[in-house]
C-alpha atoms as one frame of an Amber mdcrd trajectory, in Angstrom:
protein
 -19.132 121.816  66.001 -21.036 118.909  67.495 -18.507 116.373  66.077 -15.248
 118.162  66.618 -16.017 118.474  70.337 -16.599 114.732  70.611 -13.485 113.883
  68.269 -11.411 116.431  71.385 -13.404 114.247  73.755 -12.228 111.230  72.431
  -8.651 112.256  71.803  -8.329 113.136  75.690  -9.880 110.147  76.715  -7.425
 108.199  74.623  -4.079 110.060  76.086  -4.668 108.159  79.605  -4.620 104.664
  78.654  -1.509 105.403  75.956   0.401 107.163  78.972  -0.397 104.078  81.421
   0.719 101.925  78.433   4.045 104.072  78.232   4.770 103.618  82.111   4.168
 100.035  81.867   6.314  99.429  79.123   9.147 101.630  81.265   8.270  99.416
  84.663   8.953  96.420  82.816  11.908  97.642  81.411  13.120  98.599  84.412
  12.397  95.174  86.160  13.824  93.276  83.149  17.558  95.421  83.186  17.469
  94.974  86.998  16.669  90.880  86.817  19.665  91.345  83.902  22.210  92.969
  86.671  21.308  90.418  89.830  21.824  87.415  87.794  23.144  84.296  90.637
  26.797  83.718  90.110  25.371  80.030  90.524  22.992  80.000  87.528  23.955
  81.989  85.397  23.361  80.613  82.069  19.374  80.100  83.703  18.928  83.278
  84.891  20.165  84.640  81.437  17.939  82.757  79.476  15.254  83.880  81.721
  16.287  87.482  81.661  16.291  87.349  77.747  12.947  85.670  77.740  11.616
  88.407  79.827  12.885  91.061  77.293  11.146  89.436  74.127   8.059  88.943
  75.656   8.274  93.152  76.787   9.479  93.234  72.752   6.098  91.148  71.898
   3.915  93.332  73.497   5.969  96.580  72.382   6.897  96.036  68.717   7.858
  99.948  67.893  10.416  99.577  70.945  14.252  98.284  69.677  15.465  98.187
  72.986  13.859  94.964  74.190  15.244  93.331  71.276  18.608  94.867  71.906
  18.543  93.790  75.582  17.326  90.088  74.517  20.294  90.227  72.353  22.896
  91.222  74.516  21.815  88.358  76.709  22.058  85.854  74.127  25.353  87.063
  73.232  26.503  86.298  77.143  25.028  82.774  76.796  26.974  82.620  73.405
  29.569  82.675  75.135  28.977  80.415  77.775  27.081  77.650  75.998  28.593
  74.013  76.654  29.651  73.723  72.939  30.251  74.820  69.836  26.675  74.263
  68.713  24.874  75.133  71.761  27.140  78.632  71.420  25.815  78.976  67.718
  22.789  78.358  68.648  22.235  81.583  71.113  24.070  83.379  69.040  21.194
  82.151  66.153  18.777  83.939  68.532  20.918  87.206  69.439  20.983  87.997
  65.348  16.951  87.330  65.464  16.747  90.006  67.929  19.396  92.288  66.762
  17.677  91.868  63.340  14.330  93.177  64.825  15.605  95.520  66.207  17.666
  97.016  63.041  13.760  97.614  61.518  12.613  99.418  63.929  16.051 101.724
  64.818  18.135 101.835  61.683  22.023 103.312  62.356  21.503 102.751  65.513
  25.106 103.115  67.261  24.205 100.921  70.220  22.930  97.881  67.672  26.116
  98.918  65.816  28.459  97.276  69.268  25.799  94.738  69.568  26.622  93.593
  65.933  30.322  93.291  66.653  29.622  91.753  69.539  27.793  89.161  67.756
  30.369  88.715  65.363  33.151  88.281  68.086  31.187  85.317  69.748  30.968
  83.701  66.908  34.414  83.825  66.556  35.448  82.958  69.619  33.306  79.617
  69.391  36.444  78.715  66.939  38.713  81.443  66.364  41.374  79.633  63.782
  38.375  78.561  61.773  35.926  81.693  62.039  38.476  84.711  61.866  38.883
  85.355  58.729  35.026  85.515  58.674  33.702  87.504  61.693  37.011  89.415
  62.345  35.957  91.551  59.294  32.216  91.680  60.620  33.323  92.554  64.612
  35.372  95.738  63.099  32.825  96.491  60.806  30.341  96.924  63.278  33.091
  99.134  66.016  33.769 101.188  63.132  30.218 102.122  62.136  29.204 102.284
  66.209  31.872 105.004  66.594  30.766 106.725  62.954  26.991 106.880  64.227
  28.751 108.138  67.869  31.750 109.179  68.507  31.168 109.584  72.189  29.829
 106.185  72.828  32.402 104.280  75.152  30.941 101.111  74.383  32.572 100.495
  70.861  36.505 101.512  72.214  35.246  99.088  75.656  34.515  96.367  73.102
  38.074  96.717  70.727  39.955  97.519  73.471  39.084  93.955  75.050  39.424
  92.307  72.015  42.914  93.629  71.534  43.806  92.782  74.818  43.012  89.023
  74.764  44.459  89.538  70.938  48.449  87.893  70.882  50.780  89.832  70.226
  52.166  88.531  67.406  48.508  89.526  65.760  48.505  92.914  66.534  47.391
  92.672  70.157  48.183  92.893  73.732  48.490  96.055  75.959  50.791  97.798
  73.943  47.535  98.357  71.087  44.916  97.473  73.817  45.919 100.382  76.235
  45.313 103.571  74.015  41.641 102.445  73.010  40.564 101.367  76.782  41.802
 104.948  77.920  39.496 106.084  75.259  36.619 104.197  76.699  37.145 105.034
  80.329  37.610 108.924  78.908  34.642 108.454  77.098  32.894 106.827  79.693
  33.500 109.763  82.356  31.336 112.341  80.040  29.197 109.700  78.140  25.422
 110.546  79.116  22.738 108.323  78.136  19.365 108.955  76.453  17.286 107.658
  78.774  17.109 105.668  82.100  16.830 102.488  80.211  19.407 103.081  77.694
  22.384 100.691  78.028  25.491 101.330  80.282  27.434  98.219  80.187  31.320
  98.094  79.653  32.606 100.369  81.987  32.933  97.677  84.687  34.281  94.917
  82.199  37.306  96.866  81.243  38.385  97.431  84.568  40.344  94.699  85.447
  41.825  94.731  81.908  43.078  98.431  82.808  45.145  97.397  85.763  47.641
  95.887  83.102  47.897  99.797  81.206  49.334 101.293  84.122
């Protein structure tokens, strides 16, 4: 009897410091997605190297969380595509696979890492698109198809094609005329989409805006 009551003891005494460790990790979550939002339109290839630094040291000190590693990711994939050449492009996109990688152990079919995959894939591409689309074309789709497989009512996977298609010429299967149907499926999509958690990601909505002006 002796022992249980000091095992109960113990367990209680435990539950404090994991809950403070749970609202930490969410505070610096929080901070981190909010530092990812207000980068300066005057640094912004600093302030996203800073933001994904900030999300893989959270990921360091939370290794059962994916979404650090998702977040560092998606940040890497912005500098992918912002990099000052071709290898300075790979080379953040080297770092975004690392993360997305990580984060595929912890969160298998995960629809979110799914889009993050394609979106991978369609940097790389971009970096040289004659060379590398035969390659990653395959991969980007791939990774849409499997995103909307794992959930259907994730907006982020028809945001994602529907911008490809868009900047995609005609004469490949492009333009509005393909673009158009699978943006109106994200921004339907979008109006009933409700995520997990406070922390979950919500980006796309306002990147396909402008592109929607020319599906009216």
């Amino acid at each position: 009897m002796k022992t249980i009551l000091i095992l109960i003891i113990t367990a209680l005494a435990a539950q404090p410091s994991a809950w403070a460790q749970s609202d930490q990790y969410k505070q610096a979550m929080k901070q981190a997605i909010t530092t990812m939002q207000s980068r300066n339109e005057q640094s912004p290839i600093a302030d996203m190297q800073t933001s994904a630094n900030q999300f893989e040291r959270i990921a360091s000190a939370e290794p059962k969380e994916w979404l650090p590693r998702y977040y560092a990711g998606l940040n890497y994939v912005y500098l992918g595509f912002m990099g000052k050449d071709e290898a300075a492009k790979d080379k953040y996109l080297d770092q975004a696979d690392v993360n997305l990688k990580a984060a595929e152990t912890i969160a298998p079919d995960n629809d979110e890492l799914a889009v993050l995959k394609a979106y991978i894939a369609q940097a790389r591409m971009v970096v040289d698109p004659m060379n590398r689309w035969q390659q990653y074309g395959p991969l980007f789709q791939a990774g849409i198809d499997k995103a909307k497989s794992l959930n259907p009512n994730n907006p982020r996977p028809y945001a994602l094609e529907g911008s490809s298609l868009m900047y995609t010429p005609d004469q490949f299967g492009g333009g509005p005329t393909t673009a158009c149907p699978v943006l109106k499926q994200a921004v339907e999509k979008f109006a009933t989409f409700k995520p997990t958690s406070d922390l979950s990601p919500l980006w796309g909505q306002k990147q396909i805006e402008p592109l929607m002006a020319k599906c009216k």
